[in-house]
PDB file of C-alpha atoms in Angstrom:
ATOM      1  CA  MET A   1    -170.387-107.413 -63.446  1.00 43.00           C
ATOM      2  CA  THR A   2    -166.703-108.185 -64.013  1.00 36.00           C
ATOM      3  CA  GLU A   3    -164.914-106.828 -67.070  1.00 37.00           C
ATOM      4  CA  THR A   4    -161.477-108.072 -68.128  1.00 32.00           C
ATOM      5  CA  PRO A   5    -159.071-106.091 -70.343  1.00 31.00           C
ATOM      6  CA  ALA A   6    -158.422-107.671 -73.738  1.00 31.00           C
ATOM      7  CA  SER A   7    -157.945-106.753 -77.376  1.00 30.00           C
ATOM      8  CA  PHE A   8    -161.531-107.475 -78.434  1.00 34.00           C
ATOM      9  CA  THR A   9    -162.479-105.808 -81.703  1.00 34.00           C
ATOM     10  CA  PRO A  10    -165.676-107.349 -83.079  1.00 37.00           C
ATOM     11  CA  SER A  11    -167.162-106.211 -86.342  1.00 36.00           C
ATOM     12  CA  THR A  12    -169.912-103.609 -86.295  1.00 34.00           C
ATOM     13  CA  ARG A  13    -172.475-106.334 -87.036  1.00 32.00           C
ATOM     14  CA  PHE A  14    -171.987-109.612 -85.203  1.00 31.00           C
ATOM     15  CA  ALA A  15    -172.488-113.112 -86.523  1.00 30.00           C
ATOM     16  CA  VAL A  16    -175.418-114.656 -84.656  1.00 26.00           C
ATOM     17  CA  PRO A  17    -176.213-118.404 -84.739  1.00 27.00           C
ATOM     18  CA  GLY A  18    -179.294-119.572 -85.212  1.00 27.00           C
ATOM     19  CA  ARG A  19    -195.145-112.629 -69.342  1.00 40.00           C
ATOM     20  CA  ILE A  20    -193.238-112.571 -66.533  1.00 44.00           C
ATOM     21  CA  ALA A  21    -193.351-116.298 -65.892  1.00 48.00           C
ATOM     22  CA  VAL A  22    -190.496-117.713 -67.974  1.00 50.00           C
ATOM     23  CA  SER A  23    -189.581-121.389 -68.368  1.00 56.00           C
ATOM     24  CA  ASN A  24    -186.033-122.594 -67.758  1.00 69.00           C
ATOM     25  CA  ARG A  25    -185.996-123.878 -71.323  1.00 72.00           C
ATOM     26  CA  ALA A  26    -186.769-120.452 -72.779  1.00 73.00           C
ATOM     27  CA  ALA A  27    -184.124-118.828 -70.600  1.00 86.00           C
ATOM     28  CA  ALA A  28    -181.524-121.288 -71.886  1.00 87.00           C
ATOM     29  CA  LEU A  29    -181.932-120.262 -75.524  1.00 93.00           C
ATOM     30  CA  TRP A  30    -179.784-117.603 -77.186  1.00 96.00           C
ATOM     31  CA  GLN A  31    -181.805-114.933 -78.973  1.00 97.00           C
ATOM     32  CA  THR A  32    -180.894-112.152 -81.361  1.00 97.00           C
ATOM     33  CA  ALA A  33    -181.152-108.678 -79.813  1.00 98.00           C
ATOM     34  CA  THR A  34    -181.017-105.663 -82.141  1.00 98.00           C
ATOM     35  CA  LEU A  35    -179.756-102.389 -80.699  1.00 98.00           C
ATOM     36  CA  THR A  36    -182.342 -99.680 -81.363  1.00 98.00           C
ATOM     37  CA  GLU A  37    -181.357 -96.750 -79.133  1.00 98.00           C
ATOM     38  CA  ILE A  38    -178.483 -95.422 -77.009  1.00 98.00           C
ATOM     39  CA  ARG A  39    -179.151 -92.911 -74.210  1.00 98.00           C
ATOM     40  CA  ARG A  40    -176.441 -91.204 -72.196  1.00 98.00           C
ATOM     41  CA  GLU A  41    -177.154 -91.378 -68.446  1.00 98.00           C
ATOM     42  CA  THR A  42    -173.934 -90.010 -66.920  1.00 98.00           C
ATOM     43  CA  PRO A  43    -170.435 -89.218 -68.258  1.00 97.00           C
ATOM     44  CA  HIS A  44    -169.550 -92.901 -67.772  1.00 96.00           C
ATOM     45  CA  ALA A  45    -172.827 -94.795 -68.175  1.00 98.00           C
ATOM     46  CA  SER A  46    -175.307 -95.233 -71.017  1.00 98.00           C
ATOM     47  CA  THR A  47    -178.529 -97.151 -71.548  1.00 98.00           C
ATOM     48  CA  PHE A  48    -178.760 -99.491 -74.521  1.00 98.00           C
ATOM     49  CA  ARG A  49    -182.226-100.429 -75.743  1.00 98.00           C
ATOM     50  CA  PHE A  50    -182.723-103.668 -77.705  1.00 98.00           C
ATOM     51  CA  ALA A  51    -185.542-105.177 -79.692  1.00 98.00           C
ATOM     52  CA  VAL A  52    -185.908-108.859 -78.779  1.00 98.00           C
ATOM     53  CA  PRO A  53    -189.162-110.017 -80.422  1.00 95.00           C
ATOM     54  CA  ALA A  54    -189.133-113.474 -78.819  1.00 92.00           C
ATOM     55  CA  TRP A  55    -188.284-112.259 -75.304  1.00 93.00           C
ATOM     56  CA  ALA A  56    -190.642-114.108 -72.956  1.00 88.00           C
ATOM     57  CA  GLY A  57    -190.506-111.545 -70.157  1.00 93.00           C
ATOM     58  CA  HIS A  58    -188.675-111.189 -66.875  1.00 96.00           C
ATOM     59  CA  LEU A  59    -189.128-110.181 -63.259  1.00 97.00           C
ATOM     60  CA  PRO A  60    -187.709-106.883 -62.004  1.00 98.00           C
ATOM     61  CA  GLY A  61    -184.274-107.603 -60.541  1.00 98.00           C
ATOM     62  CA  GLN A  62    -183.343-110.435 -62.901  1.00 97.00           C
ATOM     63  CA  HIS A  63    -180.343-110.376 -65.229  1.00 97.00           C
ATOM     64  CA  LEU A  64    -179.316-111.905 -68.546  1.00 98.00           C
ATOM     65  CA  MET A  65    -176.251-113.246 -70.306  1.00 98.00           C
ATOM     66  CA  LEU A  66    -175.011-111.216 -73.277  1.00 98.00           C
ATOM     67  CA  ARG A  67    -172.651-112.600 -75.915  1.00 98.00           C
ATOM     68  CA  LEU A  68    -170.583-110.813 -78.542  1.00 96.00           C
ATOM     69  CA  THR A  69    -168.951-112.782 -81.352  1.00 94.00           C
ATOM     70  CA  ALA A  70    -166.102-111.350 -83.419  1.00 90.00           C
ATOM     71  CA  GLU A  71    -165.480-112.108 -87.090  1.00 90.00           C
ATOM     72  CA  ASP A  72    -162.689-114.535 -86.147  1.00 93.00           C
ATOM     73  CA  GLY A  73    -165.077-116.513 -83.928  1.00 93.00           C
ATOM     74  CA  TYR A  74    -163.837-115.166 -80.598  1.00 95.00           C
ATOM     75  CA  ALA A  75    -166.762-114.693 -78.198  1.00 96.00           C
ATOM     76  CA  ALA A  76    -167.103-112.729 -74.960  1.00 97.00           C
ATOM     77  CA  GLN A  77    -169.956-113.217 -72.505  1.00 97.00           C
ATOM     78  CA  ARG A  78    -171.107-111.017 -69.624  1.00 97.00           C
ATOM     79  CA  HIS A  79    -173.927-111.009 -67.092  1.00 97.00           C
ATOM     80  CA  TYR A  80    -175.895-107.734 -67.045  1.00 97.00           C
ATOM     81  CA  SER A  81    -178.853-106.664 -64.937  1.00 98.00           C
ATOM     82  CA  ILE A  82    -182.004-105.750 -66.852  1.00 98.00           C
ATOM     83  CA  ALA A  83    -182.988-102.106 -66.365  1.00 98.00           C
ATOM     84  CA  SER A  84    -186.372-102.116 -68.089  1.00 98.00           C
ATOM     85  CA  ALA A  85    -189.712-103.111 -66.600  1.00 97.00           C
ATOM     86  CA  PRO A  86    -191.327-106.391 -67.700  1.00 95.00           C
ATOM     87  CA  ASP A  87    -194.181-104.433 -69.288  1.00 90.00           C
ATOM     88  CA  ASP A  88    -191.934-103.243 -72.144  1.00 89.00           C
ATOM     89  CA  ALA A  89    -192.936-106.139 -74.427  1.00 87.00           C
ATOM     90  CA  GLY A  90    -190.414-107.177 -77.047  1.00 95.00           C
ATOM     91  CA  HIS A  91    -187.730-104.842 -75.718  1.00 97.00           C
ATOM     92  CA  ILE A  92    -185.118-104.873 -72.978  1.00 98.00           C
ATOM     93  CA  GLU A  93    -182.758-102.186 -71.726  1.00 98.00           C
ATOM     94  CA  LEU A  94    -179.305-102.504 -70.197  1.00 98.00           C
ATOM     95  CA  THR A  95    -177.405 -99.675 -68.536  1.00 98.00           C
ATOM     96  CA  LEU A  96    -173.649-100.194 -68.730  1.00 98.00           C
ATOM     97  CA  ASP A  97    -170.727 -98.407 -67.118  1.00 97.00           C
ATOM     98  CA  HIS A  98    -167.757 -97.781 -69.383  1.00 96.00           C
ATOM     99  CA  VAL A  99    -165.217 -99.919 -67.549  1.00 92.00           C
ATOM    100  CA  GLU A 100    -161.600 -98.981 -68.259  1.00 90.00           C
ATOM    101  CA  GLY A 101    -160.086-101.797 -70.316  1.00 92.00           C
ATOM    102  CA  GLY A 102    -163.422-103.640 -70.480  1.00 93.00           C
ATOM    103  CA  GLU A 103    -163.725-105.447 -73.786  1.00 94.00           C
ATOM    104  CA  VAL A 104    -167.534-105.626 -73.814  1.00 96.00           C
ATOM    105  CA  SER A 105    -168.444-102.307 -72.195  1.00 97.00           C
ATOM    106  CA  GLY A 106    -165.700-100.644 -74.241  1.00 96.00           C
ATOM    107  CA  TRP A 107    -167.274-101.900 -77.461  1.00 97.00           C
ATOM    108  CA  PHE A 108    -170.704-100.703 -76.427  1.00 98.00           C
ATOM    109  CA  HIS A 109    -169.468 -97.239 -75.496  1.00 98.00           C
ATOM    110  CA  THR A 110    -167.133 -96.635 -78.435  1.00 97.00           C
ATOM    111  CA  VAL A 111    -168.297 -98.748 -81.385  1.00 97.00           C
ATOM    112  CA  ALA A 112    -171.920 -99.882 -81.033  1.00 98.00           C
ATOM    113  CA  GLU A 113    -174.656 -98.114 -82.944  1.00 98.00           C
ATOM    114  CA  PRO A 114    -178.360 -98.747 -83.648  1.00 98.00           C
ATOM    115  CA  GLY A 115    -178.799-101.713 -85.940  1.00 98.00           C
ATOM    116  CA  ASP A 116    -176.024-103.785 -84.398  1.00 97.00           C
ATOM    117  CA  GLU A 117    -176.936-107.268 -83.224  1.00 97.00           C
ATOM    118  CA  VAL A 118    -175.829-109.223 -80.150  1.00 98.00           C
ATOM    119  CA  GLU A 119    -177.056-112.405 -78.498  1.00 98.00           C
ATOM    120  CA  VAL A 120    -178.867-112.603 -75.176  1.00 98.00           C
ATOM    121  CA  ARG A 121    -180.003-115.473 -72.993  1.00 97.00           C
ATOM    122  CA  GLY A 122    -182.300-115.258 -70.004  1.00 97.00           C
ATOM    123  CA  PRO A 123    -183.768-114.083 -67.791  1.00 96.00           C
ATOM    124  CA  LEU A 124    -181.555-115.599 -65.125  1.00 96.00           C
ATOM    125  CA  SER A 125    -181.809-115.918 -61.329  1.00 92.00           C
ATOM    126  CA  GLY A 126    -184.963-115.465 -59.308  1.00 93.00           C
ATOM    127  CA  PHE A 127    -183.356-114.779 -55.928  1.00 95.00           C
ATOM    128  CA  PHE A 128    -183.077-111.013 -56.443  1.00 97.00           C
ATOM    129  CA  ALA A 129    -186.383-110.704 -58.291  1.00 98.00           C
ATOM    130  CA  TRP A 130    -189.243-108.571 -56.952  1.00 97.00           C
ATOM    131  CA  PRO A 131    -192.655-109.451 -58.430  1.00 93.00           C
ATOM    132  CA  GLY A 132    -194.352-106.463 -56.786  1.00 96.00           C
ATOM    133  CA  ASP A 133    -196.198-108.442 -54.143  1.00 95.00           C
ATOM    134  CA  ARG A 134    -194.516-107.089 -50.985  1.00 97.00           C
ATOM    135  CA  PRO A 135    -193.164-103.774 -49.631  1.00 98.00           C
ATOM    136  CA  ALA A 136    -189.701-103.210 -51.083  1.00 98.00           C
ATOM    137  CA  LEU A 137    -186.819-101.237 -49.599  1.00 98.00           C
ATOM    138  CA  LEU A 138    -184.168-100.788 -52.301  1.00 98.00           C
ATOM    139  CA  ILE A 139    -180.583 -99.734 -51.605  1.00 98.00           C
ATOM    140  CA  GLY A 140    -177.973 -99.331 -54.334  1.00 98.00           C
ATOM    141  CA  ALA A 141    -174.737 -97.588 -55.214  1.00 98.00           C
ATOM    142  CA  GLY A 142    -173.431 -96.559 -58.622  1.00 97.00           C
ATOM    143  CA  SER A 143    -174.557 -98.991 -61.324  1.00 97.00           C
ATOM    144  CA  GLY A 144    -176.068-101.107 -58.539  1.00 98.00           C
ATOM    145  CA  VAL A 145    -179.178 -99.012 -59.077  1.00 98.00           C
ATOM    146  CA  VAL A 146    -179.833-100.728 -62.449  1.00 98.00           C
ATOM    147  CA  PRO A 147    -181.869-103.769 -61.285  1.00 98.00           C
ATOM    148  CA  LEU A 148    -183.522-101.589 -58.636  1.00 98.00           C
ATOM    149  CA  MET A 149    -184.688 -99.187 -61.358  1.00 98.00           C
ATOM    150  CA  SER A 150    -186.419-102.090 -63.065  1.00 98.00           C
ATOM    151  CA  MET A 151    -188.373-102.533 -59.829  1.00 98.00           C
ATOM    152  CA  VAL A 152    -189.232 -98.823 -59.623  1.00 98.00           C
ATOM    153  CA  ARG A 153    -190.375 -98.785 -63.244  1.00 98.00           C
ATOM    154  CA  HIS A 154    -192.485-101.907 -62.682  1.00 97.00           C
ATOM    155  CA  HIS A 155    -194.070-100.299 -59.611  1.00 98.00           C
ATOM    156  CA  ARG A 156    -195.009 -97.224 -61.657  1.00 97.00           C
ATOM    157  CA  ALA A 157    -196.116 -99.050 -64.805  1.00 96.00           C
ATOM    158  CA  ARG A 158    -198.509-101.263 -62.862  1.00 96.00           C
ATOM    159  CA  GLY A 159    -199.673 -98.499 -60.524  1.00 97.00           C
ATOM    160  CA  LEU A 160    -198.889-100.720 -57.545  1.00 97.00           C
ATOM    161  CA  SER A 161    -200.030 -99.545 -54.123  1.00 96.00           C
ATOM    162  CA  VAL A 162    -197.515-101.669 -52.201  1.00 97.00           C
ATOM    163  CA  PRO A 163    -194.898 -99.379 -50.577  1.00 97.00           C
ATOM    164  CA  LEU A 164    -191.540 -98.976 -52.322  1.00 98.00           C
ATOM    165  CA  ARG A 165    -188.561 -96.846 -51.273  1.00 98.00           C
ATOM    166  CA  LEU A 166    -185.173 -96.349 -52.925  1.00 98.00           C
ATOM    167  CA  LEU A 167    -181.968 -95.187 -51.245  1.00 98.00           C
ATOM    168  CA  VAL A 168    -179.212 -94.681 -53.806  1.00 98.00           C
ATOM    169  CA  SER A 169    -175.588 -93.613 -53.416  1.00 98.00           C
ATOM    170  CA  ALA A 170    -173.476 -91.837 -56.058  1.00 98.00           C
ATOM    171  CA  ARG A 171    -170.230 -89.888 -56.052  1.00 98.00           C
ATOM    172  CA  GLY A 172    -172.043 -86.736 -57.127  1.00 98.00           C
ATOM    173  CA  PRO A 173    -175.174 -85.510 -58.931  1.00 97.00           C
ATOM    174  CA  GLU A 174    -173.497 -85.918 -62.323  1.00 97.00           C
ATOM    175  CA  GLU A 175    -172.865 -89.621 -61.546  1.00 98.00           C
ATOM    176  CA  LEU A 176    -176.424 -90.377 -60.432  1.00 98.00           C
ATOM    177  CA  ILE A 177    -177.811 -92.801 -63.016  1.00 98.00           C
ATOM    178  CA  TYR A 178    -181.495 -92.193 -63.896  1.00 98.00           C
ATOM    179  CA  ALA A 179    -181.476 -88.893 -61.991  1.00 97.00           C
ATOM    180  CA  GLY A 180    -184.214 -87.499 -64.233  1.00 97.00           C
ATOM    181  CA  GLU A 181    -186.577 -90.366 -63.417  1.00 97.00           C
ATOM    182  CA  PHE A 182    -186.467 -90.340 -59.640  1.00 97.00           C
ATOM    183  CA  ASP A 183    -189.449 -89.117 -57.674  1.00 97.00           C
ATOM    184  CA  ALA A 184    -190.610 -88.995 -54.063  1.00 96.00           C
ATOM    185  CA  GLU A 185    -189.732 -92.672 -53.510  1.00 97.00           C
ATOM    186  CA  THR A 186    -186.007 -91.921 -53.894  1.00 98.00           C
ATOM    187  CA  THR A 187    -183.436 -90.553 -51.429  1.00 97.00           C
ATOM    188  CA  PRO A 188    -180.005 -89.829 -52.969  1.00 97.00           C
ATOM    189  CA  VAL A 189    -176.754 -89.893 -51.003  1.00 98.00           C
ATOM    190  CA  PHE A 190    -173.661 -88.175 -52.434  1.00 98.00           C
ATOM    191  CA  THR A 191    -170.225 -89.285 -51.281  1.00 98.00           C
ATOM    192  CA  ARG A 192    -167.892 -86.734 -52.933  1.00 97.00           C
ATOM    193  CA  SER A 193    -169.858 -83.713 -54.145  1.00 97.00           C
ATOM    194  CA  ALA A 194    -173.436 -82.543 -53.705  1.00 97.00           C
ATOM    195  CA  PRO A 195    -175.739 -79.618 -54.474  1.00 94.00           C
ATOM    196  CA  GLU A 196    -175.452 -76.659 -52.121  1.00 93.00           C
ATOM    197  CA  GLY A 197    -176.985 -77.422 -48.756  1.00 92.00           C
ATOM    198  CA  VAL A 198    -176.878 -81.195 -49.205  1.00 93.00           C
ATOM    199  CA  PRO A 199    -174.416 -83.013 -46.931  1.00 94.00           C
ATOM    200  CA  VAL A 200    -171.613 -85.076 -48.458  1.00 97.00           C
ATOM    201  CA  GLY A 201    -170.619 -88.420 -47.005  1.00 97.00           C
ATOM    202  CA  ARG A 202    -170.900 -92.164 -47.034  1.00 97.00           C
ATOM    203  CA  MET A 203    -174.279 -93.828 -46.577  1.00 98.00           C
ATOM    204  CA  ALA A 204    -174.888 -94.031 -42.838  1.00 98.00           C
ATOM    205  CA  ALA A 205    -177.384 -95.073 -40.184  1.00 97.00           C
ATOM    206  CA  ALA A 206    -178.977 -91.633 -40.435  1.00 97.00           C
ATOM    207  CA  HIS A 207    -180.013 -92.465 -44.002  1.00 97.00           C
ATOM    208  CA  VAL A 208    -181.231 -96.016 -43.399  1.00 98.00           C
ATOM    209  CA  ALA A 209    -182.929 -95.891 -39.996  1.00 97.00           C
ATOM    210  CA  PRO A 210    -185.701 -93.402 -40.980  1.00 96.00           C
ATOM    211  CA  LEU A 211    -186.760 -95.680 -43.836  1.00 95.00           C
ATOM    212  CA  LEU A 212    -187.411 -98.491 -41.341  1.00 95.00           C
ATOM    213  CA  ALA A 213    -188.951 -96.343 -38.623  1.00 91.00           C
ATOM    214  CA  ASP A 214    -192.550 -96.809 -39.763  1.00 91.00           C
ATOM    215  CA  PRO A 215    -192.711-100.266 -41.361  1.00 94.00           C
ATOM    216  CA  PRO A 216    -195.744-101.281 -43.442  1.00 96.00           C
ATOM    217  CA  PRO A 217    -197.831-104.334 -42.483  1.00 94.00           C
ATOM    218  CA  GLY A 218    -195.667-107.393 -42.923  1.00 94.00           C
ATOM    219  CA  GLY A 219    -192.459-105.361 -42.898  1.00 97.00           C
ATOM    220  CA  TRP A 220    -189.970-104.680 -45.686  1.00 98.00           C
ATOM    221  CA  GLU A 221    -188.176-106.952 -48.102  1.00 98.00           C
ATOM    222  CA  ALA A 222    -184.766-105.301 -48.587  1.00 98.00           C
ATOM    223  CA  TYR A 223    -182.836-105.455 -51.868  1.00 98.00           C
ATOM    224  CA  VAL A 224    -179.183-104.322 -51.843  1.00 98.00           C
ATOM    225  CA  CYS A 225    -177.072-104.027 -54.993  1.00 98.00           C
ATOM    226  CA  GLY A 226    -173.516-102.740 -55.402  1.00 97.00           C
ATOM    227  CA  SER A 227    -169.899-103.669 -54.944  1.00 96.00           C
ATOM    228  CA  ASN A 228    -168.874-106.220 -52.324  1.00 96.00           C
ATOM    229  CA  ALA A 229    -167.790-103.473 -49.934  1.00 97.00           C
ATOM    230  CA  PHE A 230    -171.004-101.496 -50.397  1.00 98.00           C
ATOM    231  CA  ALA A 231    -173.216-104.565 -50.038  1.00 97.00           C
ATOM    232  CA  GLU A 232    -171.566-105.490 -46.733  1.00 97.00           C
ATOM    233  CA  HIS A 233    -171.787-101.920 -45.445  1.00 98.00           C
ATOM    234  CA  ALA A 234    -175.434-101.423 -46.428  1.00 98.00           C
ATOM    235  CA  SER A 235    -176.421-104.810 -45.011  1.00 98.00           C
ATOM    236  CA  ARG A 236    -174.854-103.964 -41.647  1.00 98.00           C
ATOM    237  CA  LEU A 237    -176.749-100.684 -41.589  1.00 98.00           C
ATOM    238  CA  LEU A 238    -180.017-102.485 -42.303  1.00 98.00           C
ATOM    239  CA  VAL A 239    -179.476-105.058 -39.559  1.00 98.00           C
ATOM    240  CA  ALA A 240    -178.501-102.348 -37.071  1.00 98.00           C
ATOM    241  CA  ALA A 241    -181.741-100.515 -37.927  1.00 97.00           C
ATOM    242  CA  GLY A 242    -183.806-103.645 -37.210  1.00 97.00           C
ATOM    243  CA  GLN A 243    -184.196-105.301 -40.616  1.00 98.00           C
ATOM    244  CA  PRO A 244    -184.256-109.127 -40.256  1.00 98.00           C
ATOM    245  CA  VAL A 245    -181.209-110.727 -41.877  1.00 98.00           C
ATOM    246  CA  GLU A 246    -183.360-113.302 -43.658  1.00 97.00           C
ATOM    247  CA  ARG A 247    -185.239-110.491 -45.408  1.00 98.00           C
ATOM    248  CA  ILE A 248    -182.184-108.897 -47.010  1.00 98.00           C
ATOM    249  CA  ARG A 249    -181.412-109.919 -50.593  1.00 98.00           C
ATOM    250  CA  ILE A 250    -178.017-108.969 -51.999  1.00 98.00           C
ATOM    251  CA  GLU A 251    -176.715-108.692 -55.563  1.00 97.00           C
ATOM    252  CA  ARG A 252    -172.977-108.003 -55.830  1.00 94.00           C
ATOM    253  CA  PHE A 253    -170.869-106.939 -58.785  1.00 86.00           C
ATOM    254  CA  GLY A 254    -167.231-106.301 -59.485  1.00 67.00           C
TER     255      GLY A 254
END
């Protein structure tokens, strides 16, 4: 999601005005979210866990709107993908990169602490959502893995038997968000540095084609998330490997 440099210095505690199936009305309401935990994922990304008692639930792949309000009334809003699975009742998690000059991500990474309150509204958008009812082929790069991880966590929490595969690109092992959670469903690709014996390079046909070689009944629904350039590149690789264009869903950021 886009961050814009600005001199945004909200107070430590903000002023806040007063199920998977979620109504549009519920998603339109601002709710208080209390920060309860901060977990470091990589040198530049952290996960922020919030208690949102009235959260009505979401589908894996959806996002929300987050609003910060400073003491002088200035407000900043950002769209962020939800990282947690829907089964985590009353809580949501967001994983944010520390964007240089970013007023919202900068506050989260340098000022925020448990007990702080923000406002959230959502969930938003159903196009990129995966309810767990069809085989899912997930492809992401950098923080593009965030909504895909919600899908992986949902798959595990529900013990779903439907096939799911994740292909994720990162600059190096130290930049691989959620590295400690990945299992056999995940294939990492490293573009700048890699463990000994692991090739380094951009995601290529050699990474994508094997995932489509033995399709499950009904074929795959592909979900691609990353920058504009990555989304275009990954989509071309999918089409070249035989994935129908109409079964590729794309979420872009930046």
